[in-house]
Short mmCIF file of C-alpha atoms in Angstrom, two decimals:
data_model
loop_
_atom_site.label_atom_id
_atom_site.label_comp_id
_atom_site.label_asym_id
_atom_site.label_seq_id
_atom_site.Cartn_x
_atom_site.Cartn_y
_atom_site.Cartn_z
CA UNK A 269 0.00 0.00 0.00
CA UNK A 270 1.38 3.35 -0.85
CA UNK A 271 0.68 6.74 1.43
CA UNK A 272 0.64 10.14 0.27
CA UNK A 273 0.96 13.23 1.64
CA UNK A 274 -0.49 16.69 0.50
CA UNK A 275 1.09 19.50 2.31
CA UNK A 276 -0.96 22.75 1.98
CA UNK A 277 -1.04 26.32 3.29
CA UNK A 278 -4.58 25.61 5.19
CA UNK A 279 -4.68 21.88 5.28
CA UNK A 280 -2.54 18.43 5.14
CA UNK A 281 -4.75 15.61 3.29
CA UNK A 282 -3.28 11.98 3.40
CA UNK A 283 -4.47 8.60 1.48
CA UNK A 284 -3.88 5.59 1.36
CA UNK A 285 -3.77 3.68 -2.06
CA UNK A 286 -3.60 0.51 -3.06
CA UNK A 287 -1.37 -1.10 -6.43
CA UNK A 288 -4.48 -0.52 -8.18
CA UNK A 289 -4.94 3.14 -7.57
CA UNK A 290 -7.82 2.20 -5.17
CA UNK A 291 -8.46 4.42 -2.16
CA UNK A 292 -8.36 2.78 1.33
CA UNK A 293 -8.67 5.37 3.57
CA UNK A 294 -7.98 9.17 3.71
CA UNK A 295 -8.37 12.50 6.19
CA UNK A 296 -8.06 15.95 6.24
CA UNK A 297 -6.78 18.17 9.01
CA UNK A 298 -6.13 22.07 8.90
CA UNK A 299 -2.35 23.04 8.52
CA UNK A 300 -0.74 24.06 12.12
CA UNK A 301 0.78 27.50 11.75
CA UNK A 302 4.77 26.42 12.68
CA UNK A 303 6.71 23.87 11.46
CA UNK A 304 7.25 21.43 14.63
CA UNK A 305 3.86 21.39 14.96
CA UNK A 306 3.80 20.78 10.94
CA UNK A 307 6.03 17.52 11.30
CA UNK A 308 3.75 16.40 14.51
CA UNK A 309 0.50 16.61 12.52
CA UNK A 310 1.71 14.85 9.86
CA UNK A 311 3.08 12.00 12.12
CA UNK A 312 -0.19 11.65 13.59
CA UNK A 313 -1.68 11.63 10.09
CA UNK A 314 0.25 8.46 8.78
CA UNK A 315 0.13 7.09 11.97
CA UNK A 316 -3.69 6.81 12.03
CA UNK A 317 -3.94 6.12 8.51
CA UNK A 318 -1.28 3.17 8.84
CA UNK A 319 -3.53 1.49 11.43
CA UNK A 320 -7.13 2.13 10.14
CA UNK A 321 -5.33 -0.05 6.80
CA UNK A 322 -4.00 -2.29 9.15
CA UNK A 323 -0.44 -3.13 6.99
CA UNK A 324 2.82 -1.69 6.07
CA UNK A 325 2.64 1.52 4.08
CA UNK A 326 5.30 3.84 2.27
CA UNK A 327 5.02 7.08 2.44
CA UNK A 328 5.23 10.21 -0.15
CA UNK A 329 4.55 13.64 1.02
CA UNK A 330 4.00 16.35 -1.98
CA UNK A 331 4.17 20.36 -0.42
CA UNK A 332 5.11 23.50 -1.63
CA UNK A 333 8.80 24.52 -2.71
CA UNK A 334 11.68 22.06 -3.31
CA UNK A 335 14.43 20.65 -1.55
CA UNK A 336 17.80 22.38 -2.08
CA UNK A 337 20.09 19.65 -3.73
CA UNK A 338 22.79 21.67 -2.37
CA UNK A 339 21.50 21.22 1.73
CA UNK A 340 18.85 18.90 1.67
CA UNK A 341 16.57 21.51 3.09
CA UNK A 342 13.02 23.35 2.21
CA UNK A 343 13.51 26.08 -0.67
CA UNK A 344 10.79 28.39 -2.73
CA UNK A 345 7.68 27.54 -0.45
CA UNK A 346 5.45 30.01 0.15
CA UNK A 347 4.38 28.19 3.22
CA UNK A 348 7.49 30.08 4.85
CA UNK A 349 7.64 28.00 8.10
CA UNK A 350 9.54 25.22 5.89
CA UNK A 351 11.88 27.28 3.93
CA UNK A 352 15.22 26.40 5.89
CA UNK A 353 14.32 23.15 7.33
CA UNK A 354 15.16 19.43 6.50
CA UNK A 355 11.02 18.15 5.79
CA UNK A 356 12.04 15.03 4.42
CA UNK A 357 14.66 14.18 6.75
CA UNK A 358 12.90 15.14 9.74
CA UNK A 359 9.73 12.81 9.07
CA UNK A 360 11.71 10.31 8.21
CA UNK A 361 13.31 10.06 11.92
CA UNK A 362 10.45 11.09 13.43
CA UNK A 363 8.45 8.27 11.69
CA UNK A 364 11.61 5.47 11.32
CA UNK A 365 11.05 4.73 7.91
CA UNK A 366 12.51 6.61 4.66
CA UNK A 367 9.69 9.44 3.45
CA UNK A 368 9.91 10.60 -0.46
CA UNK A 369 9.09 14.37 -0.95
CA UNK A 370 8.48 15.91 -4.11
CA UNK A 371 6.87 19.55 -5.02
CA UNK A 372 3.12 19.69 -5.04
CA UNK A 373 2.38 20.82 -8.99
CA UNK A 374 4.81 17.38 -9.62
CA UNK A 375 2.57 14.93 -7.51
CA UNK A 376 -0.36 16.83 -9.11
CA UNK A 377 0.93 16.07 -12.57
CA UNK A 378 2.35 12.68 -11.67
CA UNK A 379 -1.03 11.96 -10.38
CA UNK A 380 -2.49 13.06 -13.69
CA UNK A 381 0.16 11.12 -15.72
CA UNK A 382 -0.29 7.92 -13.96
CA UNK A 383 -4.18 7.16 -13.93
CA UNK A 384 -6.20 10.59 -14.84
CA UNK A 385 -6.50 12.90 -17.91
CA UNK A 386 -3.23 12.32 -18.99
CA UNK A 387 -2.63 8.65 -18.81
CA UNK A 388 -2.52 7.41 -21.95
CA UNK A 389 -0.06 10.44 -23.28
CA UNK A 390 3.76 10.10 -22.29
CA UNK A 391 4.56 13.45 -21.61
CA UNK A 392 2.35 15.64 -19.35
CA UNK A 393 2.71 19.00 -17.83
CA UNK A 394 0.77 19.80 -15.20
CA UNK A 395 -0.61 23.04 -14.04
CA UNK A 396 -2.04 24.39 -10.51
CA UNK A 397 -3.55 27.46 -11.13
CA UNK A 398 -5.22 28.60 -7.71
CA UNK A 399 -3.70 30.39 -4.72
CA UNK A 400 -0.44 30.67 -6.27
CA UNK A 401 0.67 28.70 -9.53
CA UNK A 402 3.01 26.01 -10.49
CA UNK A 403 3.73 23.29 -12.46
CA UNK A 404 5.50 19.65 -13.09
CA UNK A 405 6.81 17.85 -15.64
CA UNK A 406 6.17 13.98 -16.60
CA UNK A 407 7.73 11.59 -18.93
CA UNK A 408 6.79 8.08 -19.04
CA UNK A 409 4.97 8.19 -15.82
CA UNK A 410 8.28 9.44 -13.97
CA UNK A 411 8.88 12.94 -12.76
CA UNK A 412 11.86 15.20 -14.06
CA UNK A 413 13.35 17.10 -10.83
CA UNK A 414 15.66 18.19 -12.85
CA UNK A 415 19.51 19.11 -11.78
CA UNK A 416 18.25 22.02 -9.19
CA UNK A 417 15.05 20.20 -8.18
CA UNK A 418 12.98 23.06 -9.84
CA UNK A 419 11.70 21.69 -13.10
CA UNK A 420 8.14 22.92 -14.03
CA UNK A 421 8.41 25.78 -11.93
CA UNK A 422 6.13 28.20 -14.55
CA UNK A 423 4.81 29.63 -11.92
CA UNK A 424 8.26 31.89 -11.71
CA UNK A 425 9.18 32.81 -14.87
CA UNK A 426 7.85 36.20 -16.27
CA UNK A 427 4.82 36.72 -18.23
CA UNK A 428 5.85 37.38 -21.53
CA UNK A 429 4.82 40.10 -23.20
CA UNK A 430 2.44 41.45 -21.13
CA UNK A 431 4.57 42.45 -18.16
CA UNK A 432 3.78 45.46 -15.59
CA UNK A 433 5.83 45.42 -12.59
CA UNK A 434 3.86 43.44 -10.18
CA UNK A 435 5.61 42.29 -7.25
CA UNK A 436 5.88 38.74 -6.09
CA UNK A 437 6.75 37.12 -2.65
CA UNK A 438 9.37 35.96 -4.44
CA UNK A 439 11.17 38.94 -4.65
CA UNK A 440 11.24 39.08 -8.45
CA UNK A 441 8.57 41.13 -10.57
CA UNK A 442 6.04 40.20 -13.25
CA UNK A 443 6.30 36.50 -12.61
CA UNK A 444 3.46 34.51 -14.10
CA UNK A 445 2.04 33.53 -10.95
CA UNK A 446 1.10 37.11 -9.76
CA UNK A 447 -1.28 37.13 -13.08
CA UNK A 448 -2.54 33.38 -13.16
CA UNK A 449 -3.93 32.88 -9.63
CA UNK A 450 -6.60 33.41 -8.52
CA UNK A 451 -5.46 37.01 -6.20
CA UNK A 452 -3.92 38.18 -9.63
CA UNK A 453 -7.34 37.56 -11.51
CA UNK A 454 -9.31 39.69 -9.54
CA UNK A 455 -6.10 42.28 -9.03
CA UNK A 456 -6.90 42.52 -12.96
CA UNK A 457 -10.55 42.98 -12.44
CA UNK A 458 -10.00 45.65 -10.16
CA UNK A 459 -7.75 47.33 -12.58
CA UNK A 460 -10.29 47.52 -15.32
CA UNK A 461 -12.39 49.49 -12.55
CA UNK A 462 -14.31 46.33 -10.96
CA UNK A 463 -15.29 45.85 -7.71
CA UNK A 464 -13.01 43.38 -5.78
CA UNK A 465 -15.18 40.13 -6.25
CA UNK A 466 -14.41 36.58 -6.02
CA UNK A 467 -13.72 34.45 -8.82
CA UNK A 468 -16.39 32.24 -9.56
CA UNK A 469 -18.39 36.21 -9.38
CA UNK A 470 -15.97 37.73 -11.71
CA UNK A 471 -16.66 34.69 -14.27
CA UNK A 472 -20.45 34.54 -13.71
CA UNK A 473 -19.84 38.44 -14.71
CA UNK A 474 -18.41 38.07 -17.56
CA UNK A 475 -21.32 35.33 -18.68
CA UNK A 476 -23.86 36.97 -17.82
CA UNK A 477 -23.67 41.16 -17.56
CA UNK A 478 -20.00 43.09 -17.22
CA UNK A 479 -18.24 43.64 -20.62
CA UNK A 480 -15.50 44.51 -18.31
CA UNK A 481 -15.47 41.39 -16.56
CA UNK A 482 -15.78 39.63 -20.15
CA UNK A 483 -12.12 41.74 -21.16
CA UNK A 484 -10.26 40.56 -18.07
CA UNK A 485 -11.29 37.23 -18.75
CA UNK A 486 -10.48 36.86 -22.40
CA UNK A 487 -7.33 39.02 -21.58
CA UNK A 488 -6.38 35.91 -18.83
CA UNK A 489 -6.76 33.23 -21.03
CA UNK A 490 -4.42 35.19 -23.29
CA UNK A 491 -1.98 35.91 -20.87
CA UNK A 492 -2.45 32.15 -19.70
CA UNK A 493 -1.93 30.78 -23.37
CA UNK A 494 1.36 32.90 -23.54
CA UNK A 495 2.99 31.77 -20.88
CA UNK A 496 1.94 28.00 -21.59
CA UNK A 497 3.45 28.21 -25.15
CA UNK A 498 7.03 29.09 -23.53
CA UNK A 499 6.09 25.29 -21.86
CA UNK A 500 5.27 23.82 -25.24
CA UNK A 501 8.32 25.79 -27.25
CA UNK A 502 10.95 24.28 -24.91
CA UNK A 503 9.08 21.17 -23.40
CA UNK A 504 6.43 20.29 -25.89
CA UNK A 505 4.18 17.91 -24.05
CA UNK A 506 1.55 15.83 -25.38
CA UNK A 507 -1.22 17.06 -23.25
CA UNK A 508 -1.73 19.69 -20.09
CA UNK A 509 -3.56 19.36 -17.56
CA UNK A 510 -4.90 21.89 -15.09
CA UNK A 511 -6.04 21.70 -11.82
CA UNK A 512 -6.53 23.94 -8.76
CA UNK A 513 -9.84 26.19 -8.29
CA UNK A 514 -9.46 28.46 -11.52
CA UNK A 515 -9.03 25.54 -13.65
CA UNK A 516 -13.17 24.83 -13.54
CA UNK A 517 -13.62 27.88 -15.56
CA UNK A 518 -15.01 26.52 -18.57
CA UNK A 519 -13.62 28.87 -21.50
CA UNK A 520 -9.93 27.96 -20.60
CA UNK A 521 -10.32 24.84 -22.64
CA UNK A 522 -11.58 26.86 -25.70
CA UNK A 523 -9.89 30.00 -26.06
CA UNK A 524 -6.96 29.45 -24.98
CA UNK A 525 -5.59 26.58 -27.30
CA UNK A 526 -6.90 29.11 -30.00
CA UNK A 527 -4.38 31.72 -28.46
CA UNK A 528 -1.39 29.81 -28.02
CA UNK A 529 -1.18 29.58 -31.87
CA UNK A 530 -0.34 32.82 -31.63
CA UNK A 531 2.77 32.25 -29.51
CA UNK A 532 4.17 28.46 -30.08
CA UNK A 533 7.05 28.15 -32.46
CA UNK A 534 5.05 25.49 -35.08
CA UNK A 535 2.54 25.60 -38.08
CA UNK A 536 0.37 23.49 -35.50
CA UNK A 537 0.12 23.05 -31.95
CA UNK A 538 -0.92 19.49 -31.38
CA UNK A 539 -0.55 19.76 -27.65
CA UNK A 540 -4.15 18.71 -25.54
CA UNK A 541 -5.48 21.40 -22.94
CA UNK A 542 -7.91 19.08 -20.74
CA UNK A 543 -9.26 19.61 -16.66
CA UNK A 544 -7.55 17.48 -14.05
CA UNK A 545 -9.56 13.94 -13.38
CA UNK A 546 -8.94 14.03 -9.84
CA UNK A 547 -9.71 17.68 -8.98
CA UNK A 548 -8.06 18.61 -5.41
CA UNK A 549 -7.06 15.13 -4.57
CA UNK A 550 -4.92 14.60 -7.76
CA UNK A 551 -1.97 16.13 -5.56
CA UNK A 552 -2.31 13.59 -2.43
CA UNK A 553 -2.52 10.86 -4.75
CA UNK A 554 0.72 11.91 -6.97
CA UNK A 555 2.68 11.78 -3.25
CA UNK A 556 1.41 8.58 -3.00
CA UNK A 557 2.73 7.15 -6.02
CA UNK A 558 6.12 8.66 -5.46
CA UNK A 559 6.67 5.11 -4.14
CA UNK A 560 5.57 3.49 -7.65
CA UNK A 561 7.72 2.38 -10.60
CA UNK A 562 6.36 5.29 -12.51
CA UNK A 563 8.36 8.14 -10.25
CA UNK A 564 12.38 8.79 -10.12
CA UNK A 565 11.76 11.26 -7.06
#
C-alpha cells in the first residue's frame, strides 16, 4: 500500500492507495501555523492512517517549494515555516522509515500522468492554477526534478509580453504567478475598474452582464496561453492538464488553445489542454505514487 501526503497552506490531506490506484482510507486536518507542529501533525496523520489499513505503508509527502540539492533543506515555499528546514529528513526520523518528498504541482501532474486525464499520453505538464501557480513535468509516468530540483516551476518565470511590474513574494517582478492565480485575476478585475469580487463572481460576470469582466477574462486566457506556449516551445508535451480552483472555468479549454497559436514556435500546436480527473485530490494521490515504478523522485 502506498501513502501520500499533500502538504498545503490551510490543510494536510493523506491517502492511502492501493497497487491498483484504489483508495483505502484518507483524512483531512487544517495546517498548524509552525513547522514542529507541521512535522507532529503529519506523524499523527500516517500514523492513524497506517492502522485504520492495518499493513505496512510507504510514504510520499507532496508540499510547496523544493528541496535544495545543495543542503537537503526546504527552498521556494510560500508556506514560509519550511523554507530552511530538512522536511524530508525530519519525518523520516520522526516516523523510522525513509519518506519521499516531491513539489506539489509534480505529484499533481504525476497523479495526472499515472491514472487521470493524462494517462494514456507520455509526456504531461501539469498546471495548478489557484492560490499561487506552479507546475511539473512527466515523462513516461516518472517525474523530471531536474539538476536544481525546480523543473516545471512556470509559476516563476515572467509573463511574456504582457509584463507590468507586479511584485511577487518571491522577490522578483512580473512572474506569471502574480497574473494566473486566482489574487492576480481579480487584481486585474480591479484594474479595469471592478469591484473586488471573487472568482467564480468575476466569471459569472463576464457570462452573464459586465463587458468589463468579459475583457479581463479573455485578456487571462491570453496571458495564460502565452505563458503555456514558452512550456510547449521548450518542453512540448503531449497534453496539459490543469487543476486547482481556476481551472473549472469553462472557456480555458476553448480560447486558450486558440491563443497559443499565436505564440508556439510550429505551423500546428498538437498539444491537448484538458481539466484534471482528480480535482483537489490529484496532488495527495501523486505523493502517493512517489513510491511506484512510474516516479524517479
Amino acid at each position: 500500500m502506498k501513502l501520500g501526503i499533500d502538504l498545503g497552506g490551510t490543510k494536510i490531506e493523506g491517502v492511502v492507495l492501493s497497487s491498483q490506484g484504489i483508495v483505502l482510507a484518507k483524512e483531512r486536518i487544517a495546517t498548524p501555523k509552525n513547522y514542529p507542529a507541521i512535522i507532529d501533525a503529519i506523524a499523527e496523520l500516517v500514523c492513524r492512517l497506517e492502522r485504520s489499513t492495518g499493513g505496512q505503508v510507504s510514504v510520499g509527502v507532496g508540499g510547496p517549494g523544493a528541496e535544495s540539492a545543495l543542503t537537503g533543506r526546504m527552498k521556494n515555499s510560500n508556506t514560509q515555516c519550511i523554507n530552511g528546514e530538512a522536511l524530508r529528513e525530519d519525518l523520516s526520523t520522526r516516523l523510522g522509515k525513509t519518506v519521499r518528498f516531491s513539489n506539489d504541482a509534480n505529484c499533481f501532474a504525476l497523479s495526472e500522468a499515472v491514472d487521470g486525464a493524462g494517462a494514456s499520453y507520455n509526456s504531461v505538464f501539469g498546471v495548478i492554477l489557484g492560490t499561487g501557480t506552479g507546475g511539473g513535468l512527466v515523462f513516461n509516468k516518472r517525474v523530471l526534478s531536474g539538476a536544481n530540483g525546480i523543473a516545471g516551476e512556470w509559476g516563476h518565470i515572467t509573463m511574456p509580453y504582457l509584463g507590468e511590474g507586479r511584485a511577487c513574494y518571491c522577490g522578483r517582478k512580473d512572474c506569471v504567478e502574480t497574473f494566473l492565480c486566482g489574487a492576480g485575476l481579480v487584481r486585474s478585475y480591479v484594474a479595469a475598474g471592478g469591484d473586488k469580487l471573487s472568482v467564480p463572481d468575476i466569471v459569472q460576470r463576464a457570462i452573464t452582464e459586465d463587458a468589463a469582466a468579459a475583457a479581463v477574462l479573455d485578456n487571462y486566457c491570453r496571458q495564460l496561453a502565452s505563458a503555456l506556449a514558452v512550456v510547449i516551445n521548450i518542453v512540448d508535451p503531449a497534453v496539459i492538464v490543469l487543476g486547482g480552483g481556476l481551472s473549472n472555468i469553462a472557456m480555458l479549454y476553448e480560447k486558450v488553445p486558440q491563443y497559443w497559436n499565436d505564440y508556439v514556435f510550429s505551423d500546428q500546436c498538437l498539444t491537448k489542454l484538458l481539466p484534471a480527473k482528480y480535482g483537489d485530490s490529484s496532488g495527495v494521490r501523486g505523493a502517493a505514487w512517489l513510491w511506484g515504478d512510474q516516479s524517479d523522485a
